[in-house]
XYZ file of C-alpha atoms in Angstrom:
149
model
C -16.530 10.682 -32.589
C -18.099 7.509 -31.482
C -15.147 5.394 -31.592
C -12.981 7.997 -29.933
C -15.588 7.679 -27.456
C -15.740 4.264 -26.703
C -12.085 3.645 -26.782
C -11.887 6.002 -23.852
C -14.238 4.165 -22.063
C -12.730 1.574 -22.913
C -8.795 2.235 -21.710
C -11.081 3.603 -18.230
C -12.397 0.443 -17.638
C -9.565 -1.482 -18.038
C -6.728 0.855 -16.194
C -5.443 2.112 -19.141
C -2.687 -0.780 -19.593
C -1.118 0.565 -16.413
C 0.478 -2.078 -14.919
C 2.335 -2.409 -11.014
C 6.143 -1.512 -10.450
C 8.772 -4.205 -10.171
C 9.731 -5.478 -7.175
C 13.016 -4.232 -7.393
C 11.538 -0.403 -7.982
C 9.478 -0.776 -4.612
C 12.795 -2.660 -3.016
C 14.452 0.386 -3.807
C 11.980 2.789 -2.891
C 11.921 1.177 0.285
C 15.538 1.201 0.972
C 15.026 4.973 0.646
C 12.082 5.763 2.688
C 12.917 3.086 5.242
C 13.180 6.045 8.255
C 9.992 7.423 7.733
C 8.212 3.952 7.282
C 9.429 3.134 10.164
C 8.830 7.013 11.881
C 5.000 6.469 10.757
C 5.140 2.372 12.384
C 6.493 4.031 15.807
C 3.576 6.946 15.779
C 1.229 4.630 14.585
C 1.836 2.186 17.324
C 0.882 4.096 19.864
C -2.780 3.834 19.127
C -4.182 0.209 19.996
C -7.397 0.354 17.690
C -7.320 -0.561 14.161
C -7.553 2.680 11.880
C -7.454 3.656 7.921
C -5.680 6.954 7.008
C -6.328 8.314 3.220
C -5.996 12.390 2.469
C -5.661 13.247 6.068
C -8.506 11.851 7.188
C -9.258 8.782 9.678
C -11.826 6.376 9.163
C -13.543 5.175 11.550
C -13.955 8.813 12.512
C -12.390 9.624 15.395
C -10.301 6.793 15.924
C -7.101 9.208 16.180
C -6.820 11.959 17.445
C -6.652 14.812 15.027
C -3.044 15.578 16.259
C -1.905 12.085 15.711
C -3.851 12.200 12.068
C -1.849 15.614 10.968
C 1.390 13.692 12.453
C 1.068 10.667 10.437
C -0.736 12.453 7.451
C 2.573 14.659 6.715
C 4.981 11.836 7.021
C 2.750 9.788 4.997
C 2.950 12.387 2.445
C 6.882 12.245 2.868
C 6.759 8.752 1.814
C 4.501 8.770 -0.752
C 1.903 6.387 0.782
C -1.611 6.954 -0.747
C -3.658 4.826 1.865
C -2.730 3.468 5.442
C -3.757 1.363 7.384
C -3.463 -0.198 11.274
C -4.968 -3.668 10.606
C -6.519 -5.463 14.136
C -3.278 -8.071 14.280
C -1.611 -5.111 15.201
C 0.314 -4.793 11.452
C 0.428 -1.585 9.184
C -0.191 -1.367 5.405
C 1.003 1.151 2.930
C -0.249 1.787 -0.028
C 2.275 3.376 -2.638
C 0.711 2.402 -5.723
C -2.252 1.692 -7.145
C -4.739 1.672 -10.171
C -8.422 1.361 -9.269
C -10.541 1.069 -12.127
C -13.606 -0.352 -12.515
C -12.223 -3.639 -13.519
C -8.562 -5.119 -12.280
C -7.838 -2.890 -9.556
C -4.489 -3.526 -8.383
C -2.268 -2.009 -5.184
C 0.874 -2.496 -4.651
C 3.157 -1.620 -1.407
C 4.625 -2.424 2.011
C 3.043 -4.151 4.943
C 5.060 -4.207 8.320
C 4.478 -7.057 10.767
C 5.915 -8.238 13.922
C 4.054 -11.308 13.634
C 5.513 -13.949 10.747
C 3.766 -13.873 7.869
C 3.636 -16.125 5.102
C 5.423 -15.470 2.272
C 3.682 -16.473 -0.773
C 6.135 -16.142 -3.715
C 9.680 -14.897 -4.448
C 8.886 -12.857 -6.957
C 5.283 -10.495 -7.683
C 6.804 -9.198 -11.059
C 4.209 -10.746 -13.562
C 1.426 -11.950 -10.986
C -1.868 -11.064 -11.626
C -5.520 -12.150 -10.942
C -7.323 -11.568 -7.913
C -5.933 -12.172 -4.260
C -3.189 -10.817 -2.210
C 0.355 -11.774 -2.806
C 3.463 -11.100 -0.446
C 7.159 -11.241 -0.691
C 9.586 -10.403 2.202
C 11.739 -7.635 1.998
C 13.866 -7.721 5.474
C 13.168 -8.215 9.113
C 8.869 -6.854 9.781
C 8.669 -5.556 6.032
C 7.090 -6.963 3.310
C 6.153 -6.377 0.054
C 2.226 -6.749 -1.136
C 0.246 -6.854 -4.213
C -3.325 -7.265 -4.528
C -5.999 -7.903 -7.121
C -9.695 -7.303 -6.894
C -10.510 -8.419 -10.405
């Protein structure tokens, strides 16, 4: 019973070997939710302060108004983005996946930005350890993984 124990613990604390999609699984998924990413950049837009959105509700609170947060919340849902966010430069982050465990929590997902950002690597299939990787997709989208290890 003891082992059985501790080896639960021990897949918990370690993520259970889950490990993030392939780029070309989120390049897909993108191609397919592309509309209502880009529905929830144009509602999003129209508030100028930065804002998180996870389960329907806004952190700070207050920082939408709760008809923009039931607006965005069901097309969020739509997509299947778990966590948003308005950042202050003004760019939005989805998060589709993720596995946040007590050690190597990892999200992976889209960021749109009208400012350039730098592209770190071709390819996130295979990177790991901590920091925040990002691969262009097309025009404002990119691609993002991050580690906190």
């Amino acid at each position: 019973m003891k082992c059985a124990l501790m080896l639960a613990a021990m897949l918990v604390l370690t993520g259970c070997g889950r490990t993030p999609p392939s780029d070309a699984r989120l390049t897909q998924q993108f191609r397919k939710l592309k509309p209502t990413l880009e529905a929830i950049v144009k509602a999003a837009s129209a508030e100028s302060r930065p804002f998180g959105l996870v389960g329907g509700v806004a952190n700070p609170p207050g920082a939408i108004s709760d008809a923009k947060t039931e607006e965005l919340t069901i097309l969020l849902r739509q997509a299947g983005v778990h966590r948003f966010g308005r950042r202050e430069d003004g760019s939005f982050s989805f998060e589709v996946f993720s596995n946040s465990v007590l050690i190597d929590s990892w999200h992976k997902g889209f960021i749109h930005s009208t400012n350039q950002l730098e592209t770190t690597t071709n390819s996130l299939d295979g990177v790991r350890g901590e920091g925040t990787w990002l691969k262009k997709i097309e025009g404002n989208w990119y691609i993002y993984y991050s580690m906190i290890g």
